[in-house]
Coordinates of C-alpha atoms in Angstrom, one line a residue:
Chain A
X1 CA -94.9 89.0 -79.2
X2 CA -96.3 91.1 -82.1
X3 CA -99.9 91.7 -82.2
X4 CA -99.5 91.9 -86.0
X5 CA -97.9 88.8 -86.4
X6 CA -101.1 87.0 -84.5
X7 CA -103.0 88.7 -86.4
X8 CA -101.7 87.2 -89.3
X9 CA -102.1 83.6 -88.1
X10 CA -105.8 84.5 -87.5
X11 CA -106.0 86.3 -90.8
X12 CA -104.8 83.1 -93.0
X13 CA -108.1 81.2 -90.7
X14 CA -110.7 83.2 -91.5
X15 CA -109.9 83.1 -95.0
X16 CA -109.5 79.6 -95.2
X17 CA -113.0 79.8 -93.5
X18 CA -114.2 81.7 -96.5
X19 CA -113.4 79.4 -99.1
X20 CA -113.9 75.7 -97.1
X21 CA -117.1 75.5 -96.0
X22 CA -116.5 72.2 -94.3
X23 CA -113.8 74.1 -91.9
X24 CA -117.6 75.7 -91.2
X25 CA -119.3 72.5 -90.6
X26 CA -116.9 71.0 -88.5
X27 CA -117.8 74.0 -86.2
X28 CA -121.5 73.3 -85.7
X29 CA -122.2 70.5 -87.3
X30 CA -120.7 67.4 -84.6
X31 CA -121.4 69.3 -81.4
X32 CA -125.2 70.0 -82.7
X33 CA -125.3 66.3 -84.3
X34 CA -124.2 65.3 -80.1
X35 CA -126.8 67.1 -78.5
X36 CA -129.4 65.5 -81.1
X37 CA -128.4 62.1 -80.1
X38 CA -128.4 62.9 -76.6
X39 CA -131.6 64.7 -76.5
X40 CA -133.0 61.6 -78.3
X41 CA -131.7 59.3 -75.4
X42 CA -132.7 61.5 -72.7
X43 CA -136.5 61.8 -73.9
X44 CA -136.3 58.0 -74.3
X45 CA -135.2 57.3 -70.9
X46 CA -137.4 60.4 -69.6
X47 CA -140.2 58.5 -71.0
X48 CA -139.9 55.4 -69.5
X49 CA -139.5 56.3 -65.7
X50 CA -135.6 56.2 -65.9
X51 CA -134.3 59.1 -65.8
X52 CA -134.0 61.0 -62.1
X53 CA -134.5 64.0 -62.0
X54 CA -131.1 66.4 -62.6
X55 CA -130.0 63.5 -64.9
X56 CA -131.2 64.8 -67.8
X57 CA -128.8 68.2 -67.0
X58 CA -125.9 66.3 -66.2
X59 CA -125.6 64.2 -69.6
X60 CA -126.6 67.0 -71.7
X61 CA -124.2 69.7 -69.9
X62 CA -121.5 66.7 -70.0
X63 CA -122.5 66.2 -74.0
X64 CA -122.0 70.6 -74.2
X65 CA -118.7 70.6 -72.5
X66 CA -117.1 67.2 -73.9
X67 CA -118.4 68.3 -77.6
X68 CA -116.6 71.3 -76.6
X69 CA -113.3 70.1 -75.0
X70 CA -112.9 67.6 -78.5
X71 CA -114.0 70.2 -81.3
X72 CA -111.4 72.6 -79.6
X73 CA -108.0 70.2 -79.2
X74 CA -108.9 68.9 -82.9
X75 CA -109.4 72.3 -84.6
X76 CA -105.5 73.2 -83.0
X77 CA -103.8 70.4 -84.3
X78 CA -106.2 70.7 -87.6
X79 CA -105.1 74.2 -88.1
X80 CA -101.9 73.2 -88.4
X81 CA -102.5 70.0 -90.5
X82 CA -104.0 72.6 -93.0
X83 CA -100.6 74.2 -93.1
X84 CA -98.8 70.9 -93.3
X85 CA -101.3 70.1 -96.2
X86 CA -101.0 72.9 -98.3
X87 CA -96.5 72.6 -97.8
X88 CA -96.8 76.1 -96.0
X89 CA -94.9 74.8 -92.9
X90 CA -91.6 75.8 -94.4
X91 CA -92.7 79.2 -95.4
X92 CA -94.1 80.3 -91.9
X93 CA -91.0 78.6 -90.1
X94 CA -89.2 81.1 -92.6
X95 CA -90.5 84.5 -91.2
X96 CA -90.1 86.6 -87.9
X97 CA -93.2 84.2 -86.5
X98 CA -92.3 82.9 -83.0
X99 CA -93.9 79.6 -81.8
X100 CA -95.7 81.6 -79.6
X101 CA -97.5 84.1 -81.8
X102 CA -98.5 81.2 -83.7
X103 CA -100.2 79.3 -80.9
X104 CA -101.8 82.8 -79.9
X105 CA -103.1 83.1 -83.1
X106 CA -104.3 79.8 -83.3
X107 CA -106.0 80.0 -79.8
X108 CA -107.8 83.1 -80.8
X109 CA -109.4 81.8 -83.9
X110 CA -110.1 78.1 -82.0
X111 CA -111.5 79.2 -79.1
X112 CA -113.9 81.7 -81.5
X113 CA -115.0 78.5 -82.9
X114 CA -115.2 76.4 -79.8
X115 CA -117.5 79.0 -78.9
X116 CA -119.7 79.4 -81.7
X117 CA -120.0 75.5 -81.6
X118 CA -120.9 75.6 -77.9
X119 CA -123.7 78.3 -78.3
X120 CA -125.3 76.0 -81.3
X121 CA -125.2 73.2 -79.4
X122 CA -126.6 74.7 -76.2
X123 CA -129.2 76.2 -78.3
X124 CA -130.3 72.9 -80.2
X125 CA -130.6 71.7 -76.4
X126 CA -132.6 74.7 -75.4
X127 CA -135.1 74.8 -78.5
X128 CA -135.6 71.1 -78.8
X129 CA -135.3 69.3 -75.5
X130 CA -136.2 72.7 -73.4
X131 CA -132.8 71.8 -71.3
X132 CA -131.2 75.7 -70.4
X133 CA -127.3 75.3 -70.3
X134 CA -127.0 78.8 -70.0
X135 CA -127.9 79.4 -66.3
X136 CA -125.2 77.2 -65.5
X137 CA -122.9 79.1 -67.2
X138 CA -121.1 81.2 -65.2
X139 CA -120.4 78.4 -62.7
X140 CA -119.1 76.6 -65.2
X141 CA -116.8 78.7 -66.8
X142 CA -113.8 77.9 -64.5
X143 CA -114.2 74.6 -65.3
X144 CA -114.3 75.4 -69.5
X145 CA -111.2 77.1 -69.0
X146 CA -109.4 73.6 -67.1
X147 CA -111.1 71.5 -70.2
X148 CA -109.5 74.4 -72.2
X149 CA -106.1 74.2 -71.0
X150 CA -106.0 70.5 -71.4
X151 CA -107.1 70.9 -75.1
X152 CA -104.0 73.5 -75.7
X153 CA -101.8 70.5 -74.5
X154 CA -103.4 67.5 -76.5
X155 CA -103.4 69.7 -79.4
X156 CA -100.0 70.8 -78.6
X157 CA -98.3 67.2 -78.1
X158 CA -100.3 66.2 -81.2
X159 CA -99.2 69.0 -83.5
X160 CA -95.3 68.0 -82.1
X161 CA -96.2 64.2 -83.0
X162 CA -97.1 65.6 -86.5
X163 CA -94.0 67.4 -86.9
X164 CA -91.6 64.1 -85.8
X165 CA -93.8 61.3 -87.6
X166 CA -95.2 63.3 -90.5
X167 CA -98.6 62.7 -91.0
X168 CA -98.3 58.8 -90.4
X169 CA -99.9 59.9 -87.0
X170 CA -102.4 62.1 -88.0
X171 CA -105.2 60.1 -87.6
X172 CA -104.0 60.9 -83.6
X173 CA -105.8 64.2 -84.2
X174 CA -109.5 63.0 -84.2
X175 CA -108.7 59.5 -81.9
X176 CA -106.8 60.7 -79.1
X177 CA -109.8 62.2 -77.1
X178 CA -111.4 58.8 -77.9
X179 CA -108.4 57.5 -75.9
X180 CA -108.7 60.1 -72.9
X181 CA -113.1 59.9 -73.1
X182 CA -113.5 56.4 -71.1
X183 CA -110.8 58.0 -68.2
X184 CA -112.6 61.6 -68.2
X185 CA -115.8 60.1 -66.3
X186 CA -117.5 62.9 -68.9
X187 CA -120.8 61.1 -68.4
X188 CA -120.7 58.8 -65.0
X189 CA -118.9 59.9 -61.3
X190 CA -115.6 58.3 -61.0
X191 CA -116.9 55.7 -58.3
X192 CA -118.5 54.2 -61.3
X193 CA -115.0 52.8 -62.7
X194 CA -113.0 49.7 -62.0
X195 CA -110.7 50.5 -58.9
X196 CA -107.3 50.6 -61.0
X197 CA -108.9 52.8 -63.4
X198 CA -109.7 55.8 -61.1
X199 CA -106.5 57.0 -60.2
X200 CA -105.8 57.2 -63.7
X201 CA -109.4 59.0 -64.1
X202 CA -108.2 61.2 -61.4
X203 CA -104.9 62.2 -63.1
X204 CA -106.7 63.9 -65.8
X205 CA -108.0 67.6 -65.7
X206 CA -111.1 66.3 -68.0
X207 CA -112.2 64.3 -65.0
X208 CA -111.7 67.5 -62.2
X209 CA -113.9 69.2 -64.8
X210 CA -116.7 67.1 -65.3
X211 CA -116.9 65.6 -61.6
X212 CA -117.0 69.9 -61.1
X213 CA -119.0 70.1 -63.5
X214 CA -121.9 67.5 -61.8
X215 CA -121.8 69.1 -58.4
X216 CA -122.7 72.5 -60.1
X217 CA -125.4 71.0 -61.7
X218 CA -126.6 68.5 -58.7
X219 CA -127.2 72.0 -56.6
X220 CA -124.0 70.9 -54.2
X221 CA -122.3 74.4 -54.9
X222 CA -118.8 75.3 -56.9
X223 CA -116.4 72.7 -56.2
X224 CA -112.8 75.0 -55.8
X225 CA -111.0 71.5 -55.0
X226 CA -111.7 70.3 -58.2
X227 CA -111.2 73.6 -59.8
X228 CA -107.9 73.8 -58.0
X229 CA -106.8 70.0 -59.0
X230 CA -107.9 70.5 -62.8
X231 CA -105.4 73.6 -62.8
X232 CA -102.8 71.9 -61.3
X233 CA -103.1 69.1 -63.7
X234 CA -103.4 71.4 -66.5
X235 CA -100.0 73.2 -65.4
X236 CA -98.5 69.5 -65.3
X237 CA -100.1 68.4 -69.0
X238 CA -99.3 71.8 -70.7
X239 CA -95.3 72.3 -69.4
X240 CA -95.1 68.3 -70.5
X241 CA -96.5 69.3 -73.5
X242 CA -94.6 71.9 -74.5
X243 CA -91.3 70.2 -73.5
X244 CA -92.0 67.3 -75.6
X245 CA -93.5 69.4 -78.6
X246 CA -89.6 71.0 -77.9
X247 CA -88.0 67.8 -78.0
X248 CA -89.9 66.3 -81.1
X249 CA -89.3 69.8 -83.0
X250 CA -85.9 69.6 -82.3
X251 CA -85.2 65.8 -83.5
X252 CA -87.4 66.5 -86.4
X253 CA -85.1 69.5 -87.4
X254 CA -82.0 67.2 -86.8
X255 CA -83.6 64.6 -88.8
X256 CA -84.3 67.1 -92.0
X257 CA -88.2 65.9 -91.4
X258 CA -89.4 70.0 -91.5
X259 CA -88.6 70.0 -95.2
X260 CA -90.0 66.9 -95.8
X261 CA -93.3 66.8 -93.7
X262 CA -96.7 65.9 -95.7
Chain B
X1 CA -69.1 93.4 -94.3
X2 CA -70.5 89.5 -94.8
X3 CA -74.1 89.4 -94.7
X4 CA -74.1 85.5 -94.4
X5 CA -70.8 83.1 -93.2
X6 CA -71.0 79.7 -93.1
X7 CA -67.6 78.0 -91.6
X8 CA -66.8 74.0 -91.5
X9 CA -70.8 72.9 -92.3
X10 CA -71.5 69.5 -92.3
X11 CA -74.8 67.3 -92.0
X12 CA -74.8 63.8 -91.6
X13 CA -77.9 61.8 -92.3
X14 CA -78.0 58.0 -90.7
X15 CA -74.5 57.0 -91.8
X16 CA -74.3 59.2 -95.1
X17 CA -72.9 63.1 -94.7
X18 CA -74.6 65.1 -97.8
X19 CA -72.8 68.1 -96.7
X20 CA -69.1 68.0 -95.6
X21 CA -67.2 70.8 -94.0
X22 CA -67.8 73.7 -96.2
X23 CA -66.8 77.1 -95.9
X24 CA -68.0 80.2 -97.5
X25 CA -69.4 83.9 -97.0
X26 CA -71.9 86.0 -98.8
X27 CA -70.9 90.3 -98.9
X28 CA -73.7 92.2 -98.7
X29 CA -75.3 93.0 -102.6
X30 CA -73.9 90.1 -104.4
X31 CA -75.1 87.5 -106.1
X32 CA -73.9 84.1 -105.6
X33 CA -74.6 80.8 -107.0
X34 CA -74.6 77.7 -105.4
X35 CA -74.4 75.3 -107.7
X36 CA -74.0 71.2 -108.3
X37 CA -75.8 68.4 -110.3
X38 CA -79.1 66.4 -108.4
X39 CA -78.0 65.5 -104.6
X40 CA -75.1 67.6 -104.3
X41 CA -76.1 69.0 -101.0
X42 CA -77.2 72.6 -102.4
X43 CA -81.2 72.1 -101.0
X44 CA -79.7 70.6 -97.3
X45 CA -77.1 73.8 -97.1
X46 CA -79.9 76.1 -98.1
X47 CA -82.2 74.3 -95.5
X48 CA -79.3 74.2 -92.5
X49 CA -78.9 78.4 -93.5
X50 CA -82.5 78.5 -92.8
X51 CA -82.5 76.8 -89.7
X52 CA -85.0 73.9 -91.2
X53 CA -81.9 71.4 -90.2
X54 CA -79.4 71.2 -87.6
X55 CA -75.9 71.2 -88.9
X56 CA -73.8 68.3 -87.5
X57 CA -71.2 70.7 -87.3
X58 CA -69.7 73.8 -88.0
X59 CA -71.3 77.6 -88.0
X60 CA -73.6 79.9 -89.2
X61 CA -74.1 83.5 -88.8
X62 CA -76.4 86.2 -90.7
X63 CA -75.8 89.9 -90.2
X64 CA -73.5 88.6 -87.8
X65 CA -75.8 86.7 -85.8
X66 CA -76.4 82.9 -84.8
X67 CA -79.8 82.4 -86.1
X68 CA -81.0 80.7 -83.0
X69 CA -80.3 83.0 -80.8
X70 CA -81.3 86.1 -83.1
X71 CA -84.8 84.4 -85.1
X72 CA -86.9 87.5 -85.5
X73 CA -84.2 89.9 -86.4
X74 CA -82.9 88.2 -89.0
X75 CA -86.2 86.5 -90.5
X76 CA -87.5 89.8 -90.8
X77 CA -84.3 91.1 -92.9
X78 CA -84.5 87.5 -95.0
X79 CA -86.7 85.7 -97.4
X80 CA -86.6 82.8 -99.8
X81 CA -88.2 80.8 -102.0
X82 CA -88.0 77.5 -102.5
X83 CA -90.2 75.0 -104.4
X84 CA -90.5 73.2 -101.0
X85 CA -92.7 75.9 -100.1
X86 CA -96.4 75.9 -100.9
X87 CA -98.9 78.1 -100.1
X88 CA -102.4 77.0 -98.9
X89 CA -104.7 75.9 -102.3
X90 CA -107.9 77.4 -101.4
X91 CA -106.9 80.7 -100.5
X92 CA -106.4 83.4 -103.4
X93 CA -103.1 84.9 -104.5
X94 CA -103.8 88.1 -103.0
X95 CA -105.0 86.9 -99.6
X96 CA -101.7 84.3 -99.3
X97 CA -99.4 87.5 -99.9
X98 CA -101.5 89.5 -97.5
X99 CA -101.3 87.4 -94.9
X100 CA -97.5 87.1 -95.3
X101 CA -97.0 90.9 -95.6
X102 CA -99.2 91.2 -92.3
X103 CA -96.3 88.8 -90.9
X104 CA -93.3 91.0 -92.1
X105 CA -94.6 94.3 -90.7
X106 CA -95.0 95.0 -94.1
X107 CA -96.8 98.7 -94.2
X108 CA -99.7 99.4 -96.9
X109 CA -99.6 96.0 -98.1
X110 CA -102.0 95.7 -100.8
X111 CA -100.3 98.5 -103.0
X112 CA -96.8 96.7 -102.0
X113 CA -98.4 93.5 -103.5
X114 CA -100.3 95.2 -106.8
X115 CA -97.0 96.7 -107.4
X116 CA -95.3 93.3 -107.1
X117 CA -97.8 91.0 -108.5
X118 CA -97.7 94.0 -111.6
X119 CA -93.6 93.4 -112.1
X120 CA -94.0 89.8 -112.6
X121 CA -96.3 90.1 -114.8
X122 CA -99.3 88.0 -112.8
X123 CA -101.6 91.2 -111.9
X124 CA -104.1 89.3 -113.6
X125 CA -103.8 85.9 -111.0
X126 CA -104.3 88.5 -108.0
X127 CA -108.0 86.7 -107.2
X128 CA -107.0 82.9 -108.3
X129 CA -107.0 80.7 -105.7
X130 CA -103.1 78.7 -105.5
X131 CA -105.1 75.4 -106.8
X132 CA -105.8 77.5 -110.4
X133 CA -102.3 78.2 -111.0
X134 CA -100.0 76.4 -113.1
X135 CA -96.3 75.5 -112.0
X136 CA -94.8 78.2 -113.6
X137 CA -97.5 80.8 -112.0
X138 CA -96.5 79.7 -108.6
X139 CA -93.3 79.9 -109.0
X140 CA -94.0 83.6 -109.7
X141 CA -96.1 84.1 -106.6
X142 CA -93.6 83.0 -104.5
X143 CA -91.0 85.3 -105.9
X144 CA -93.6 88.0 -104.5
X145 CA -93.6 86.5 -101.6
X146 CA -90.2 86.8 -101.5
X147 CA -90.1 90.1 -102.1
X148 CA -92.4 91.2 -100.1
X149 CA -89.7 92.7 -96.9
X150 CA -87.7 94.2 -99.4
X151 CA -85.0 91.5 -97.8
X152 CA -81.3 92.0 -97.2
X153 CA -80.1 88.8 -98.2
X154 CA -82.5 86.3 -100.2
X155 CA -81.9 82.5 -100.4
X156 CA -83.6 81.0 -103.8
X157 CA -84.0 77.6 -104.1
X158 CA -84.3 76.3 -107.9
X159 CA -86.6 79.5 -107.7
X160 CA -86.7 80.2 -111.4
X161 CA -87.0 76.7 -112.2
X162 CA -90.4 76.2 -114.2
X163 CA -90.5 79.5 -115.7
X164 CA -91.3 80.4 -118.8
X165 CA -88.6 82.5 -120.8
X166 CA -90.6 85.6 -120.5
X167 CA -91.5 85.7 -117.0
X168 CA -87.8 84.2 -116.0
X169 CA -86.7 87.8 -118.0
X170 CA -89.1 89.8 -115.3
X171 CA -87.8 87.6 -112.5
X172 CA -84.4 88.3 -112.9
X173 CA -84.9 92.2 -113.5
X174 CA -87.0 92.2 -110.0
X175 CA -83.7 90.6 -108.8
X176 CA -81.7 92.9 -109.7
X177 CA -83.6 95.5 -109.3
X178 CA -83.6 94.5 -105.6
X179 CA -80.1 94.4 -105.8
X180 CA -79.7 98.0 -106.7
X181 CA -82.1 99.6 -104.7
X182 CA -81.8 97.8 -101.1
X183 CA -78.2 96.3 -101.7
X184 CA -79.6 92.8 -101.6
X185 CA -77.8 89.9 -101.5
X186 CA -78.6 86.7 -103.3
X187 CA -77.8 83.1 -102.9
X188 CA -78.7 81.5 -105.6
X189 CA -79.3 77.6 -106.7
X190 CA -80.1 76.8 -110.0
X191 CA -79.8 74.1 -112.8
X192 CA -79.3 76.9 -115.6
X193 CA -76.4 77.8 -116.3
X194 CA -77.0 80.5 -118.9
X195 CA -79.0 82.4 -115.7
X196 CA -76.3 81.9 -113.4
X197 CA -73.2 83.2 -115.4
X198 CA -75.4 86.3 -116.5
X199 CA -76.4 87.0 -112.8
X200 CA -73.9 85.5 -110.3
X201 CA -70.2 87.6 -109.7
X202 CA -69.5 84.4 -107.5
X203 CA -70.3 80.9 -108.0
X204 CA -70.1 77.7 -105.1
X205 CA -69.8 74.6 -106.7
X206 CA -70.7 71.4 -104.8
X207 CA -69.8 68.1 -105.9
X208 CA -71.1 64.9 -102.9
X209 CA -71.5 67.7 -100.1
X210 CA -68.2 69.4 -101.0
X211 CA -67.4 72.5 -102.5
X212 CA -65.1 71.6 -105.4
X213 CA -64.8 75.0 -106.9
X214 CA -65.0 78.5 -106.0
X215 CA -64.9 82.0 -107.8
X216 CA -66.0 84.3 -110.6
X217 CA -68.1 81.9 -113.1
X218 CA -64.4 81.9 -115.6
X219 CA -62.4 80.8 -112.9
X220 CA -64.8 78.2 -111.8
X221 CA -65.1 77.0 -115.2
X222 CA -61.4 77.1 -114.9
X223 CA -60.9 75.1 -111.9
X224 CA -63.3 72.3 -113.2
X225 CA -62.7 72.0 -116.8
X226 CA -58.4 72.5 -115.9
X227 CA -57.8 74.4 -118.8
X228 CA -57.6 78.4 -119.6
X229 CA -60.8 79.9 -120.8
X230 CA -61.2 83.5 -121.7
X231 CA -65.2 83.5 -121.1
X232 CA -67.3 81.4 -118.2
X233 CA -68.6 77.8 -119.5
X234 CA -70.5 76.5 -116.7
X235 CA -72.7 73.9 -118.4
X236 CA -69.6 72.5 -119.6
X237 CA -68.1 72.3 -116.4
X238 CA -71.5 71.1 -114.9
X239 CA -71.8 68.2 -117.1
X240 CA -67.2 67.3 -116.5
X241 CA -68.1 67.6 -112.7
X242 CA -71.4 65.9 -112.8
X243 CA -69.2 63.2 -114.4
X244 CA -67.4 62.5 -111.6
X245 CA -64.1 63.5 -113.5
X246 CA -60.8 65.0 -111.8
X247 CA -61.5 68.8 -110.7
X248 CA -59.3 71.6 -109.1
X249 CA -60.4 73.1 -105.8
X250 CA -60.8 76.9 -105.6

């Protein structure tokens, strides 16, 4: 790997940065727009004697990390749309660039913007609904860095998707954490879904996280099972990825569909 | 020693092969041109060289090397330009080639830049963004690009196309420039003619995926037009072979 060469990929971000300002509002402007509309629900149900106490952390925390978790998988495969927009995809694939520098480079600038987006959000939640995120963050962090991991590999198996289908499938880039949401118990405890639906809940490093995520919260300590499942479910999700991103490059290079992608 | 060798190529598509089973070699500082009307298989051979599409068969080394097995090394020693390749719209001249010279190592890469954007005659462009540009402007930018790692061998894709007779002129003086100074080789696909018997000491011409003539441009013209000319006529044979007349082979 050559720091140069990461560099590079970063570089090409922040410029694009400079000159599209909604690259910009896409950072702050749907995770603060979340925390708005859950504030607003919160304070409703605050109001009217429905809320328990502790509740009011869990969905805004939840709202924090998921706003998180979906700005971060869609700015990866994003940042590579933009190249695939702009017909740049040949010209990258034509230098010393490995596949690795470039997803290095594209963590670095994604997860700068994940966290930018996170502070604003936790912020808005701070200054207008007096709810503190930040004491909890420390616990948490183990738990970011699952939700993390499993945004590399959505992002990853979309990007691969984009590169075999063209951008037919792009609108997979913004939908497919719709997809995973309903499974990821982001906002209710997995005993809350249909029997047949939580083992599938359970397969998902999103729903380690967030389960995590409420005990922290709830007082009941750091949960190291769930930490340890969500990793080992993220080790699962990201080699699957990054054998099928392998396998989709590959027929897409057979196929002539590099040259062709738009 | 051959800087590029491609032995027995082929690509099939579906049930159609647009490249079949050809066989050449690039030396290291010459300038070849791979020629052949619209769907000739000179942008698919150019692509399977650049490791854009698998071959269905046969071999390629550069610098001796399989490309899969040797990526870095040999992209760093290459370039091209193609008009396949785009650069991103919003970004300016100057900050596309940046970032590229920041991927080739390249060292003081704003005065490599100036000095390149300066021999193209598009110094002026340097703070444009790509969306500003006309055609014929960004064809110039990418031969920057191109130039940027001082390559060893260079693979230009219709890369002059679009250019006006002026900057064409610089182009091709940059090219052989590059030729001089770093021994560069060039393999080169082009619809003009004129260009390609003033540059090219070799010429490849493809005809339906084959190679149906091989040689300096006289010979070629030779081979395809089957009579005895004293001086290259390539349009001439361009437009016989485009025909789909009878042709020699090498």
């Amino acid at each position: 790997m050559r720091l140069n060469r990461i560099a590079a990929v970063i570089e090409r971000h922040v410029y694009d940065a400079k000159h599209n300002l909604e690259r910009v509002t896409d950072t702050l402007y749907w995770p603060v727009m979340d925390i708005i509309v859950w504030g607003f629900l919160t304070l409703f149900l605050a109001r009217h004697g429905n809320l328990r106490p502790g509740l009011i952390s869990f969905l805004l925390g939840a709202a924090i990390l998921w706003g998180m978790f979906r700005a971060f998988q869609r700015d990866l495969a994003v940042s590579f749309l933009a190249e695939v927009w702009s017909h740049n995809v040949i010209g990258l694939l034509a230098t010393p660039l490995t596949l690795r520098e470039y997803l290095s480079g594209l963590l670095a600038i994604n997860l700068l913007k994940a966290i930018v987006g996170t502070a604003a959000a936790a912020l808005v939640a701070l200054l207008f609904y007096s709810y503190d995120f930040f004491p909890y963050l420390i616990a948490l962090l183990p738990f970011i860095f699952v939700l993390m991991i499993f945004g590399l590999a959505v992002g990853i198996l979309v990007t691969g998707l984009i590169v075999r289908y063209t951008t037919k499938i792009q609108s997979f880039t913004w939908s497919i954490t719709g997809l995973i949401m309903p499974f990821s118990c982001v906002f209710y405890p997995v005993s809350a879904l249909p029997g047949w639906m939580q083992p599938l809940a359970l397969a998902l490093p999103t729903t380690q996280a967030f389960e995590g995520l409420r005990q922290v919260v709830a007082g009941g300590g750091f949960s190291w099972e769930r930490l340890w499942a969500g990793l080992a479910l993220d080790g699962v999700y990201l080699l699957a990825a990054v054998a099928s991103f392998d396998a989709l490059f590959r027929s897409a290079r057979v196929r002539g569909l590099l040259v062709r992608i738009e | 020693m051959p800087v590029l060798e491609v032995d027995h190529l082929s690509k099939d598509f579906g049930k159609g092969r647009v490249v079949d089973d050809i066989s050449f070699h690039v030396e290291a500082g010459e300038i070849v041109g791979l020629l052949g009307p619209n769907g000739a298989g000179k942008s698919t051979t150019i692509h399977m060289l650049l490791g854009f599409i698998d071959p269905t068969a046969g071999t390629i080394r550069i610098f001796g090397k399989s490309l899969r097995r040797n990526r870095e090394d040999i992209f760093a020693r290459l370039n091209m330009a193609s008009p396949y390749a785009g650069f991103p719209n919003r970004l300016t001249v100057f900050e596309n080639l940046m970032i590229y010279a920041r991927l080739y190592g390249v060292a003081e890469r704003a005065a490599k830049i100036r000095n390149l954007l300066g021999r193209l005659g598009i110094e002026e462009l340097e703070t444009k963004q790509m969306l500003e540009l006309s055609f014929g402007e960004i064809a110039r930018v990418r031969l920057a690009k191109a130039f940027l790692n001082d390559p060893q061998l260079l693979l230009l894709d219709e890369a002059l196309g679009g250019l006006d007779p002026y900057a064409a002129t610089l182009a091709k003086d940059v090219l052989t420039q590059l030729q001089r100074e770093h021994g560069t080789a060039i393999l080169y696909t082009s619809h003009n003619m004129v260009d390609v018997e003033e540059m090219c000491s070799r010429v490849i011409f493809l005809r339906r995926g084959r190679i149906i003539a091989m040689g300096g441009p006289t010979e070629v013209t030779r081979a395809i037009l089957r009579e005895d000319r004293k001086k290259p006529a390539l349009s001439e044979a361009f437009i016989h072979a485009s025909r789909g007349e009878p042709h020699a082979v090498e």
